Coordinates of C-alpha atoms in Angstrom, one line a residue:
Chain A
M33 CA 89.5 -19.7 -5.7
S34 CA 93.0 -18.9 -7.0
K35 CA 94.8 -16.1 -5.3
E36 CA 96.2 -14.4 -8.4
K37 CA 94.5 -11.3 -9.6
K38 CA 92.4 -11.7 -12.7
P39 CA 91.5 -8.8 -15.0
F40 CA 88.2 -7.5 -13.9
N41 CA 85.6 -7.8 -16.6
R42 CA 82.0 -7.0 -17.3
R43 CA 80.8 -10.4 -16.6
D44 CA 82.4 -10.5 -13.1
L45 CA 80.8 -7.1 -12.4
L46 CA 77.4 -8.4 -13.5
H47 CA 77.8 -11.6 -11.5
G48 CA 78.9 -9.9 -8.3
G49 CA 76.2 -7.3 -8.7
L50 CA 73.5 -9.9 -9.1
Q51 CA 74.9 -11.9 -6.2
G52 CA 74.9 -8.8 -4.0
A53 CA 71.4 -7.9 -5.0
C54 CA 70.2 -11.5 -4.2
L55 CA 71.8 -11.3 -0.8
L56 CA 70.3 -7.9 -0.1
G57 CA 66.9 -9.1 -1.3
L58 CA 67.0 -12.1 0.9
G59 CA 68.1 -10.1 3.9
G60 CA 65.4 -7.5 3.2
L61 CA 62.7 -10.1 2.8
S62 CA 63.7 -11.9 6.0
G63 CA 63.9 -8.6 7.9
A64 CA 60.5 -7.5 6.6
L65 CA 58.9 -10.8 7.4
L66 CA 60.3 -10.9 10.9
A67 CA 59.3 -7.3 11.5
G68 CA 55.8 -7.9 10.2
G69 CA 55.4 -11.2 11.9
G70 CA 56.2 -9.6 15.3
K71 CA 56.6 -12.5 17.7
A72 CA 56.4 -15.1 14.9
E73 CA 55.8 -17.8 17.4
S74 CA 55.5 -21.3 15.9
T75 CA 51.9 -22.4 15.5
V76 CA 50.0 -25.7 15.8
W77 CA 46.7 -26.8 14.3
Q78 CA 43.5 -26.8 16.3
I79 CA 39.8 -27.1 15.9
D80 CA 37.5 -24.3 16.8
P81 CA 34.8 -26.4 18.6
Y82 CA 32.2 -23.7 18.0
K83 CA 32.7 -24.0 14.2
C84 CA 33.1 -27.8 14.0
V85 CA 30.1 -29.6 12.5
A86 CA 31.4 -33.1 13.4
C87 CA 31.3 -34.2 9.7
G88 CA 33.6 -37.2 10.3
N89 CA 36.5 -36.0 8.1
C90 CA 38.9 -35.9 11.0
A91 CA 38.8 -39.7 11.4
T92 CA 39.8 -40.3 7.8
Y93 CA 41.8 -37.4 6.4
C94 CA 44.7 -37.3 9.0
V95 CA 48.0 -38.5 7.6
L96 CA 48.4 -40.7 10.7
K97 CA 47.0 -44.2 10.5
E98 CA 45.0 -43.3 13.7
S99 CA 43.8 -39.7 13.6
A100 CA 45.4 -37.2 15.9
V101 CA 41.9 -35.7 16.5
K102 CA 40.1 -37.1 19.5
C103 CA 36.9 -36.4 21.3
V104 CA 37.4 -34.5 24.6
H105 CA 34.9 -33.8 27.3
A106 CA 34.3 -30.5 29.1
F107 CA 32.9 -32.0 32.2
A108 CA 31.8 -28.6 33.6
L109 CA 29.4 -28.3 30.7
C110 CA 28.0 -31.8 30.8
G111 CA 24.5 -32.4 32.1
Y112 CA 25.4 -35.9 33.3
C113 CA 22.2 -37.1 31.7
D114 CA 21.0 -40.7 32.1
L115 CA 19.8 -40.6 28.5
C116 CA 23.0 -39.1 26.9
T117 CA 22.4 -38.5 23.2
G118 CA 26.2 -38.5 22.7
Y119 CA 26.5 -42.0 24.2
F120 CA 23.3 -43.8 23.1
E121 CA 22.0 -44.6 19.7
P122 CA 18.8 -42.9 18.8
E123 CA 16.0 -45.0 20.4
P124 CA 18.3 -47.4 22.3
A125 CA 16.8 -50.7 23.3
E126 CA 18.0 -50.3 26.9
L127 CA 19.7 -47.5 28.7
D128 CA 22.7 -49.6 29.6
T129 CA 26.3 -50.1 28.5
G130 CA 25.4 -52.8 25.9
A131 CA 27.4 -52.3 22.7
E132 CA 24.2 -52.3 20.6
N133 CA 23.0 -49.2 22.4
Q134 CA 26.1 -47.2 22.0
L135 CA 26.6 -44.5 19.4
C136 CA 30.4 -44.8 19.5
P137 CA 31.7 -47.3 16.9
T138 CA 34.7 -48.2 19.0
G139 CA 33.1 -48.1 22.5
A140 CA 35.5 -45.4 23.5
I141 CA 33.1 -43.7 25.9
Q142 CA 32.9 -45.0 29.5
R143 CA 29.6 -44.5 31.4
T144 CA 30.0 -44.4 35.1
Y145 CA 27.2 -44.1 37.7
I146 CA 27.7 -41.1 40.0
E147 CA 24.5 -40.6 41.9
D148 CA 20.8 -40.8 40.9
P149 CA 20.1 -39.8 38.2
Y150 CA 23.6 -38.7 37.0
Y151 CA 26.1 -40.6 34.9
E152 CA 29.6 -39.5 34.0
Y153 CA 31.0 -40.0 30.5
T154 CA 34.7 -40.2 30.0
I155 CA 36.6 -40.7 26.7
D156 CA 39.2 -43.5 26.4
E157 CA 41.5 -41.7 23.9
A158 CA 43.3 -45.0 23.0
L159 CA 40.0 -46.2 21.5
C160 CA 38.6 -42.9 20.1
I161 CA 39.0 -42.5 16.4
G162 CA 37.8 -38.9 16.2
C163 CA 34.8 -39.7 14.0
G164 CA 32.7 -37.1 15.9
K165 CA 29.5 -39.2 16.0
C166 CA 29.1 -38.6 19.8
V167 CA 29.9 -34.9 19.2
K168 CA 27.0 -34.7 16.7
G169 CA 24.7 -36.5 19.1
C170 CA 25.7 -34.3 22.1
N171 CA 25.4 -31.1 20.0
A172 CA 22.0 -32.0 18.6
F173 CA 20.1 -32.7 21.9
G174 CA 22.6 -32.1 24.7
N175 CA 24.8 -29.4 26.1
G176 CA 27.6 -29.8 23.5
S177 CA 30.1 -30.8 26.1
L178 CA 31.7 -33.4 23.9
F179 CA 33.8 -31.9 21.1
L180 CA 36.8 -32.7 18.9
Q181 CA 40.3 -31.5 19.5
V182 CA 43.7 -32.1 17.9
R183 CA 45.7 -34.0 20.5
H184 CA 49.2 -32.6 20.3
D185 CA 50.9 -35.6 21.8
R186 CA 49.9 -37.4 18.5
C187 CA 49.8 -34.5 15.9
L188 CA 52.7 -34.4 13.5
H189 CA 52.3 -30.6 13.0
C190 CA 52.2 -30.8 9.2
N191 CA 52.8 -27.6 7.4
E192 CA 49.3 -27.7 6.1
C193 CA 47.1 -30.1 8.0
S194 CA 45.4 -32.4 5.5
I195 CA 42.2 -32.5 7.7
A196 CA 42.1 -28.7 7.6
A197 CA 42.2 -28.9 3.8
A198 CA 39.2 -31.2 3.9
C199 CA 37.3 -29.4 6.7
P200 CA 33.8 -28.3 5.4
S201 CA 33.3 -25.6 8.0
Q202 CA 36.8 -24.2 8.1
A203 CA 37.0 -24.9 11.8
F204 CA 40.7 -25.7 11.7
R205 CA 43.1 -22.9 12.3
R206 CA 46.7 -22.2 13.4
V207 CA 46.9 -21.3 17.0
P208 CA 50.1 -20.3 19.0
A209 CA 52.0 -23.3 20.3
S210 CA 51.9 -21.8 23.8
Q211 CA 48.1 -22.0 23.8
P212 CA 47.5 -25.1 21.7
Y213 CA 43.9 -26.0 22.7
L214 CA 40.5 -24.3 22.0
L215 CA 38.5 -25.8 24.8
K216 CA 34.8 -25.2 25.4
E217 CA 34.3 -23.2 28.5
A218 CA 31.3 -23.2 30.8
D219 CA 30.9 -19.4 30.8
H220 CA 30.6 -19.4 27.0
A221 CA 27.6 -21.7 27.2
G222 CA 25.9 -19.9 30.1
Chain B
M52 CA 9.7 -49.3 25.7
T53 CA 6.8 -46.9 25.1
P54 CA 7.8 -44.4 27.9
L55 CA 11.3 -44.4 26.5
R56 CA 10.1 -43.7 23.1
V57 CA 8.0 -40.8 24.4
L58 CA 11.1 -39.5 26.2
T59 CA 13.1 -39.7 23.0
L60 CA 10.5 -37.9 21.1
L61 CA 10.4 -35.2 23.7
F62 CA 14.2 -34.8 23.4
L63 CA 13.8 -34.6 19.6
L64 CA 11.3 -31.9 19.9
L65 CA 13.4 -30.1 22.5
G66 CA 16.4 -30.4 20.2
V67 CA 14.5 -29.0 17.2
L68 CA 13.2 -26.1 19.3
S69 CA 16.6 -25.1 20.6
A70 CA 18.6 -26.0 17.4
S71 CA 19.2 -22.3 16.6
A72 CA 20.8 -21.7 20.0
S73 CA 23.3 -24.4 20.2
A74 CA 25.3 -22.9 23.0
I75 CA 22.4 -23.0 25.5
E76 CA 22.7 -25.4 28.3
R77 CA 19.7 -27.5 27.8
F78 CA 20.4 -29.6 30.9
P79 CA 21.9 -27.6 33.7
P80 CA 25.0 -29.3 35.0
P81 CA 24.4 -30.9 38.3
E82 CA 26.0 -29.6 41.4
F83 CA 27.6 -32.6 43.1
T84 CA 28.5 -32.6 46.7
Q85 CA 30.8 -35.6 46.9
H86 CA 31.9 -36.0 43.3
T87 CA 34.6 -33.7 41.9
L88 CA 34.6 -33.0 38.2
P89 CA 37.6 -34.5 36.3
E90 CA 39.9 -32.1 34.4
T91 CA 39.9 -32.2 30.6
A92 CA 43.3 -33.5 29.7
V93 CA 45.5 -31.3 27.4
P94 CA 48.7 -33.1 26.3
V95 CA 51.4 -30.6 25.5
P96 CA 52.8 -30.1 22.0
R97 CA 56.3 -31.1 21.1
A98 CA 59.0 -29.0 22.7
A99 CA 59.9 -25.7 21.0
A100 CA 63.5 -26.9 21.3
W101 CA 63.0 -29.0 18.2
D102 CA 62.8 -25.8 16.2
Y103 CA 66.3 -24.8 17.4
I104 CA 67.7 -28.3 17.0
D105 CA 66.4 -28.5 13.4
S106 CA 67.8 -25.1 12.5
V107 CA 71.2 -25.9 14.0
V108 CA 71.3 -29.3 12.3
L109 CA 70.4 -27.6 9.0
L110 CA 73.1 -25.0 9.3
A111 CA 75.7 -27.7 10.3
A112 CA 74.7 -30.0 7.5
L113 CA 74.8 -27.2 4.9
A114 CA 78.3 -26.1 6.1
A115 CA 79.5 -29.7 6.1
A116 CA 78.0 -30.3 2.6
S117 CA 79.7 -27.2 1.3
Y118 CA 83.1 -28.1 2.8
L119 CA 82.9 -31.7 1.6
S120 CA 81.9 -30.8 -2.0
L121 CA 84.2 -27.8 -2.5
A122 CA 87.2 -28.3 -0.2
R123 CA 87.4 -32.0 0.6
R124 CA 86.0 -33.1 -2.7
S125 CA 84.8 -36.3 -1.1
R126 CA 81.9 -38.2 -2.6
R127 CA 82.0 -40.7 0.3
G128 CA 81.8 -37.9 2.9
L129 CA 78.8 -36.4 1.0
F130 CA 77.1 -39.8 0.8
V131 CA 77.4 -40.3 4.5
L132 CA 76.1 -36.8 5.2
M133 CA 73.3 -37.4 2.8
L134 CA 72.3 -40.7 4.6
F135 CA 72.4 -38.8 7.9
C136 CA 70.1 -36.1 6.6
L137 CA 67.8 -38.7 5.1
L138 CA 67.5 -40.3 8.5
Y139 CA 67.3 -37.1 10.5
F140 CA 65.1 -34.7 8.3
G141 CA 63.3 -37.6 6.6
F142 CA 62.6 -40.5 8.8
W143 CA 63.1 -38.9 12.3
R144 CA 61.6 -35.4 11.7
E145 CA 59.2 -36.9 9.2
G146 CA 59.9 -34.5 6.4
C147 CA 58.3 -31.5 8.0
I148 CA 59.3 -28.7 7.9
C149 CA 61.4 -28.6 4.8
P150 CA 62.7 -25.7 2.7
I151 CA 60.5 -26.8 -0.3
G152 CA 57.3 -26.4 1.7
A153 CA 58.6 -23.3 3.5
V154 CA 58.3 -21.4 0.1
Q155 CA 54.6 -21.5 0.7
N156 CA 54.8 -20.2 4.3
V157 CA 56.9 -17.3 3.0
A158 CA 54.5 -16.6 0.2
L159 CA 51.5 -16.7 2.5
A160 CA 53.2 -14.4 5.0
L161 CA 54.1 -11.9 2.3
F162 CA 50.5 -11.5 1.1
D163 CA 48.4 -12.3 4.3
S164 CA 49.3 -10.0 7.1
G165 CA 47.1 -12.1 9.4
Y166 CA 49.5 -15.0 9.2
A167 CA 52.6 -14.9 11.4
L168 CA 55.4 -16.7 9.8
P169 CA 57.1 -19.1 12.2
W170 CA 60.8 -18.1 12.4
V171 CA 61.9 -21.7 11.8
A172 CA 60.1 -21.7 8.4
L173 CA 62.0 -18.5 7.4
V174 CA 65.3 -20.1 8.5
F175 CA 64.6 -23.2 6.4
F176 CA 63.6 -21.0 3.4
A177 CA 66.6 -18.7 3.6
L178 CA 69.6 -20.7 4.7
P179 CA 69.9 -23.0 1.7
L180 CA 69.4 -20.0 -0.6
V181 CA 72.2 -18.1 1.1
F182 CA 74.5 -21.1 1.0
S183 CA 73.9 -21.7 -2.7
L184 CA 74.7 -18.1 -3.4
F185 CA 78.2 -18.9 -2.2
F186 CA 78.8 -22.6 -2.5
G187 CA 76.3 -23.9 -5.2
R188 CA 73.5 -26.3 -4.6
S189 CA 75.1 -28.1 -1.6
F190 CA 71.6 -28.4 -0.1
C191 CA 70.4 -30.5 -2.9
G192 CA 73.4 -32.7 -2.9
A193 CA 73.5 -33.9 0.6
V194 CA 71.0 -32.2 2.9
C195 CA 67.6 -32.5 1.3
P196 CA 65.8 -35.7 2.4
L197 CA 63.7 -35.7 -0.8
G198 CA 66.9 -35.6 -2.9
A199 CA 68.5 -38.2 -0.7
I200 CA 65.8 -40.8 -1.0
Q201 CA 66.0 -40.5 -4.8
D202 CA 69.8 -40.5 -4.8
V203 CA 70.1 -43.8 -3.1
V204 CA 67.9 -45.5 -5.7
V205 CA 69.9 -44.3 -8.7
L206 CA 70.8 -47.6 -10.3
R207 CA 71.4 -47.3 -14.0
P208 CA 71.0 -43.7 -15.0
V209 CA 70.4 -43.0 -18.7
S210 CA 71.3 -39.6 -20.2
V211 CA 68.3 -37.5 -21.0
P212 CA 68.5 -35.6 -24.3
R213 CA 69.5 -32.0 -23.7
W214 CA 66.4 -30.5 -25.2
L215 CA 64.2 -32.7 -23.1
Q216 CA 66.1 -31.9 -20.0
H217 CA 65.8 -28.1 -20.6
G218 CA 62.1 -28.5 -21.5
L219 CA 61.2 -30.7 -18.5
G220 CA 63.2 -28.4 -16.3
L221 CA 60.7 -25.6 -17.0
L222 CA 58.0 -27.7 -15.2
A223 CA 59.6 -26.8 -11.9
Y224 CA 58.9 -23.1 -12.6
V225 CA 55.3 -23.8 -13.4
Y226 CA 55.0 -25.7 -10.1
L227 CA 56.8 -23.0 -8.2
G228 CA 54.6 -20.3 -9.7
A229 CA 51.4 -22.2 -9.0
A230 CA 52.5 -23.1 -5.5
V231 CA 53.2 -19.4 -4.7
L232 CA 49.9 -18.3 -6.2
F233 CA 47.8 -20.8 -4.2
A234 CA 49.7 -20.3 -1.0
A235 CA 49.7 -16.5 -1.3
T236 CA 45.9 -16.5 -1.8
G237 CA 45.4 -18.9 1.1
S238 CA 43.9 -21.5 -1.2
A239 CA 46.1 -24.5 -0.6
F240 CA 49.6 -25.6 0.1
I241 CA 50.0 -27.8 -3.0
I242 CA 53.7 -28.6 -2.4
C243 CA 52.8 -30.3 0.8
Q244 CA 49.6 -31.9 -0.6
Y245 CA 51.5 -33.5 -3.5
D246 CA 54.8 -34.2 -1.7
P247 CA 55.6 -37.6 -3.2
F248 CA 58.0 -38.9 -0.6
V249 CA 56.6 -37.7 2.7
S250 CA 54.4 -40.7 3.0
F251 CA 57.5 -42.9 2.9
F252 CA 59.1 -40.8 5.7
R253 CA 55.9 -41.2 7.8
L254 CA 55.2 -44.7 6.7
S255 CA 51.6 -43.7 6.2
G256 CA 49.6 -41.6 3.8
S257 CA 47.0 -41.9 1.1
I258 CA 47.5 -44.7 -1.4
N259 CA 47.6 -42.2 -4.3
M260 CA 50.6 -40.4 -2.9
L261 CA 52.3 -43.7 -2.1
I262 CA 51.8 -44.8 -5.7
L263 CA 53.1 -41.5 -7.0
G264 CA 56.2 -41.7 -4.8
A265 CA 56.8 -45.3 -5.8
C266 CA 56.5 -44.4 -9.5
L267 CA 59.0 -41.5 -9.0
L268 CA 61.4 -43.8 -7.3
L269 CA 61.0 -46.4 -10.1
I270 CA 61.7 -43.8 -12.7
G271 CA 64.5 -42.5 -10.5
M272 CA 66.4 -45.8 -11.0
F273 CA 66.9 -44.8 -14.6
V274 CA 66.3 -41.1 -14.8
A275 CA 68.3 -39.9 -11.8
R276 CA 66.4 -37.7 -9.3
P277 CA 63.4 -36.9 -11.5
Y278 CA 61.7 -34.8 -8.8
C279 CA 64.8 -32.6 -8.1
R280 CA 65.5 -32.0 -11.8
F281 CA 62.1 -31.5 -13.3
L282 CA 59.6 -30.8 -10.6
C283 CA 61.1 -29.4 -7.4
P284 CA 59.9 -25.8 -6.9
Y285 CA 62.6 -25.0 -4.4
G286 CA 65.1 -26.5 -6.8
A287 CA 63.9 -24.0 -9.4
L288 CA 64.8 -21.2 -7.0
L289 CA 68.2 -22.8 -6.2
R290 CA 68.9 -23.3 -9.9
V291 CA 68.6 -19.5 -10.4
V292 CA 70.5 -18.6 -7.3
G293 CA 73.1 -21.3 -8.1
H294 CA 74.0 -19.6 -11.3
L295 CA 75.2 -16.7 -9.2
S296 CA 77.2 -18.8 -6.8
R297 CA 80.5 -17.5 -5.7
W298 CA 82.3 -20.8 -5.9
R299 CA 81.4 -23.9 -7.9
V300 CA 82.1 -27.6 -8.0
T301 CA 85.3 -27.9 -10.0
I302 CA 85.7 -31.3 -11.6
T303 CA 89.4 -31.3 -12.0
P304 CA 91.8 -29.9 -9.4
T305 CA 94.5 -29.3 -12.1
E306 CA 94.0 -29.1 -15.8
C307 CA 91.2 -30.6 -17.9
I308 CA 92.4 -33.0 -20.5
Q309 CA 89.0 -33.2 -22.2
C310 CA 88.6 -36.9 -21.6
R311 CA 84.8 -36.7 -21.1
L312 CA 84.9 -39.2 -18.3
C313 CA 83.3 -36.8 -15.9
A314 CA 80.4 -36.0 -18.3
D315 CA 79.6 -39.7 -18.5
S316 CA 79.8 -40.0 -14.7
C317 CA 77.2 -37.3 -14.0
P318 CA 73.7 -38.9 -13.8
F319 CA 72.1 -35.5 -13.9
G320 CA 73.5 -34.3 -17.3
A321 CA 74.9 -31.3 -15.6
I322 CA 78.4 -31.3 -17.1
E323 CA 78.9 -29.3 -20.2
P324 CA 81.7 -30.0 -22.6
A325 CA 84.2 -27.3 -23.6
T326 CA 83.0 -25.1 -26.5
T327 CA 84.7 -24.7 -29.8
T328 CA 85.6 -21.2 -30.9
Q329 CA 82.8 -19.4 -32.6
L330 CA 82.8 -18.2 -36.1
P331 CA 82.1 -14.4 -36.6
A332 CA 79.2 -15.2 -38.9
I333 CA 77.4 -17.3 -36.2
Q334 CA 78.3 -14.7 -33.6
A335 CA 76.5 -12.0 -35.6
S336 CA 73.4 -14.1 -36.1
D337 CA 73.4 -14.9 -32.4
K338 CA 73.5 -11.3 -31.6
K339 CA 70.6 -10.7 -33.9
R340 CA 68.6 -13.5 -32.3
L341 CA 69.4 -12.1 -28.8
G342 CA 68.2 -8.7 -29.9
I343 CA 64.9 -10.1 -31.2
L344 CA 64.4 -12.1 -28.1
L345 CA 65.0 -9.1 -25.8
A346 CA 62.5 -7.0 -27.9
L347 CA 59.9 -9.8 -27.8
L348 CA 60.2 -10.3 -24.0
P349 CA 57.6 -7.7 -23.0
V350 CA 55.2 -9.0 -25.6
L351 CA 55.8 -12.5 -24.4
I352 CA 55.1 -11.5 -20.8
L353 CA 51.9 -9.7 -21.6
G354 CA 50.7 -12.6 -23.7
G355 CA 51.6 -15.1 -21.0
G356 CA 49.7 -13.1 -18.4
F357 CA 46.7 -12.9 -20.7
L358 CA 46.7 -16.6 -21.4
V359 CA 47.1 -17.8 -17.8
S360 CA 44.5 -15.2 -16.6
R361 CA 41.9 -17.1 -18.7
L362 CA 42.4 -19.9 -16.2
S363 CA 41.5 -17.7 -13.2
V364 CA 38.0 -19.3 -12.7
P365 CA 39.3 -22.9 -12.4
F366 CA 42.3 -21.6 -10.3
S367 CA 39.9 -19.9 -7.9
R368 CA 38.1 -23.1 -7.2
M369 CA 41.2 -24.1 -5.3
H370 CA 40.0 -21.8 -2.6
A371 CA 37.4 -23.1 -0.1
T372 CA 35.3 -19.9 0.0
V373 CA 34.9 -19.9 -3.8
R374 CA 34.0 -23.6 -3.8
L375 CA 31.5 -23.0 -1.0
A376 CA 29.9 -20.0 -2.8
E377 CA 29.5 -22.0 -6.0
Q378 CA 27.9 -24.9 -4.2
V379 CA 25.5 -22.6 -2.3
A380 CA 24.6 -20.8 -5.6
R381 CA 23.9 -24.1 -7.2
E382 CA 21.7 -25.1 -4.3
Q383 CA 19.9 -21.8 -4.5
A384 CA 19.2 -22.3 -8.2
D385 CA 18.1 -25.9 -7.7
R386 CA 16.3 -26.5 -4.4
T387 CA 16.2 -30.3 -5.0
R388 CA 20.0 -30.5 -5.1
E389 CA 21.6 -32.4 -2.2
T390 CA 23.4 -30.1 0.3
T391 CA 27.0 -30.7 1.4
D392 CA 28.6 -30.6 4.8
A393 CA 30.2 -27.3 3.8
S394 CA 26.9 -25.6 2.7
D395 CA 25.1 -26.9 5.8
A396 CA 27.8 -25.5 8.0
F397 CA 27.6 -22.2 6.2
R398 CA 23.8 -22.0 6.7
T399 CA 24.2 -22.6 10.5
T400 CA 26.5 -19.6 10.7
G401 CA 23.6 -17.3 9.6
E402 CA 25.9 -15.3 7.3
P403 CA 23.8 -13.6 4.5
L404 CA 24.3 -15.1 1.0
E405 CA 25.4 -11.7 -0.4
S406 CA 28.3 -11.5 2.0
L407 CA 29.5 -15.0 1.0
Y408 CA 29.2 -14.1 -2.7
A409 CA 31.1 -10.9 -2.1
R410 CA 33.9 -12.7 -0.3
A411 CA 34.1 -15.3 -3.0
L412 CA 34.1 -12.6 -5.8
A413 CA 36.9 -10.7 -4.0
K414 CA 38.9 -13.9 -3.7
R415 CA 38.3 -14.7 -7.4
R416 CA 39.5 -11.2 -8.4
Q417 CA 42.6 -11.6 -6.3
I418 CA 43.4 -15.0 -7.8
G419 CA 42.7 -13.5 -11.3
R420 CA 45.3 -10.8 -10.6
G421 CA 47.6 -13.5 -9.3
A422 CA 47.0 -15.5 -12.5
W423 CA 48.2 -12.5 -14.6
L424 CA 51.4 -12.4 -12.5
L425 CA 51.8 -16.1 -12.8
G426 CA 51.5 -16.0 -16.6
G427 CA 53.9 -13.1 -16.8
F428 CA 56.4 -14.9 -14.6
L429 CA 56.2 -18.1 -16.7
A430 CA 56.6 -16.1 -19.9
L431 CA 59.6 -14.4 -18.4
V432 CA 61.1 -17.8 -17.4
L433 CA 60.5 -19.0 -21.0
G434 CA 62.1 -15.9 -22.4
C435 CA 65.2 -16.1 -20.1
K436 CA 65.6 -19.8 -21.0
A437 CA 65.6 -18.9 -24.7
I438 CA 68.0 -16.0 -24.2
R439 CA 70.3 -18.3 -22.2
L440 CA 70.3 -20.9 -24.9
A441 CA 71.0 -18.2 -27.5
V442 CA 73.9 -16.7 -25.7
Y443 CA 77.3 -18.2 -26.4
R444 CA 79.3 -18.9 -23.3
R445 CA 83.0 -19.9 -23.8
R446 CA 84.2 -22.9 -21.8
S447 CA 87.7 -24.0 -22.1
E448 CA 87.1 -27.2 -20.1
Y449 CA 84.4 -29.6 -19.0
Q450 CA 82.4 -27.7 -16.4
A451 CA 79.5 -28.5 -14.1
D452 CA 76.6 -26.2 -15.0
R453 CA 76.1 -24.1 -11.8
G454 CA 72.4 -24.3 -12.1
Y455 CA 72.0 -28.0 -12.8
C456 CA 74.9 -29.3 -10.7
L457 CA 73.5 -30.9 -7.5
S458 CA 76.9 -31.0 -5.8
C459 CA 76.7 -34.8 -5.4
G460 CA 80.4 -35.2 -6.0
R461 CA 80.2 -38.3 -8.2
C462 CA 82.5 -36.8 -10.9
Y463 CA 85.4 -36.3 -8.5
A464 CA 86.3 -40.0 -8.6
Y465 CA 86.3 -40.0 -12.4
C466 CA 88.8 -37.3 -13.2
P467 CA 92.1 -38.9 -14.2
M468 CA 94.0 -35.7 -13.3
D469 CA 93.0 -35.9 -9.7
P470 CA 96.1 -37.2 -7.8
R471 CA 93.8 -39.3 -5.6
N472 CA 92.6 -41.2 -8.6
Q473 CA 96.1 -41.6 -10.0
Q474 CA 97.4 -43.1 -6.7
A475 CA 94.9 -46.0 -7.1
Q476 CA 96.2 -47.0 -10.5
P477 CA 99.5 -48.7 -9.6
I478 CA 97.8 -50.9 -7.0
E479 CA 95.1 -52.0 -9.4
H480 CA 97.3 -52.7 -12.4
G481 CA 100.6 -53.4 -10.8
D482 CA 102.1 -51.0 -13.3
D483 CA 104.4 -48.6 -11.6
T484 CA 106.3 -47.1 -14.4

């Protein structure tokens, strides 16, 4: 950092040249990546509900103690069945809200009577652990209106989602942060 | 219960019949007259503002670290800054995104045109590199939360033998090369998967990673910053760039009196003693050695590429498609084998087997080419290391090695020629003469 002029030698030339090359390289790389990326908007993780097989990994592989993946309900798709295969165990003893009849291990689904013979099923996200048992049940015999989604008020946005790394059906993908959900739509099902 | 059982059976039958068309509405949604359907709740993601805040904090922290290490020469200032960055980038932002992991995003963006690199990842990747081109590894010294968590546990550092330090330091290049290979082929982000300290920042995580992190911190009490020196893939990049830095940490502000105090103060073994003048005979043999090494380098690179390319089959299993294709092939060969979630999911897509095999084969070929490059890169690193050790560099004083110096500023307080250290003496000893 001294001000006095030093004799210019070969090593300085090499050093300066390499430094300049590094700077140019970094600049070029950044420019190319920004140009190639276009908008380069930040992304978040989301589950494609049409690829999800409800294997149960979401409940266990999230880095959070309580998974950021929860079950959500597309009410417009739901058949409001009395015998909901997402709510009830196979062959339930009674069609009522008894815990022994429920598929959900945490009792996170609320069953509300609407009108004969229709019942509404809502998810209590504070209780849901994202195991996907109800999703599997609903997909097997129902309309598939229950499905899993990453809840972005909980998700930490890891660089690589550890559930995505464990997902057997490669249903996890990066989606633009401006459209962070992949919801099932009624028209898709029709 | 008999009618119910019949009903269930009916549903089962219905389910089996319509299993192939899962998107069909088996039960038409009712049209309510009084009841309105609830909306599906969609909680919004964190504000995009955090990207800007993170970038600005990173820039400010890097500038402050460079100023404190080169101009102010203040270990205390660096330590406070380091604690701030540990709290902010570590515990508050929970260690994501960090420049170490951003290497993978950049690698993926370079090789996969379908992946749009978030600009904040590019900023985190490039800023510390640019700073170390000018000011040395100020990022490692005071900004990196992974470095900071290790720095606060340095208790009784032992000096690692020079040969071991150089040897273990090569591991970082292996890690870097493997991380780039797996990220670029879309297989895995291994730096994030095996980040030893992120589970501390989040206060959650798998027990294996917690144990690994705790072990590294335990080792770090005696071998200072083991992750930074021997494993960190971004540190390997910074080490190379740091060699070219415009300015460096100077231990003494005046003239070195060769007291060796600074070398003992450095927990990272980054301070090199002054060299003795070289005899002409040794110089001649060094020149010969350098010539041989340079001539051998291409052979070494080809050999390295060949050796590592032998590993392309196990490497390719890091990719989900290859794993899936192997599993499906095994199930095809042995029908009694139990299927996995992945192979079941594949069968429901209805994709033909040949198409899956073709995709897996293409991926394996791509990873095979990558393995050649990785082998060549590792051999090049090895060759450069040998060349660097063979080349004599004259040092007239104790100097911090630009590559290994982490700009932590510990040595400043040990130099007896620094006026600030001299001022302390009369008070301590009451000797004013």
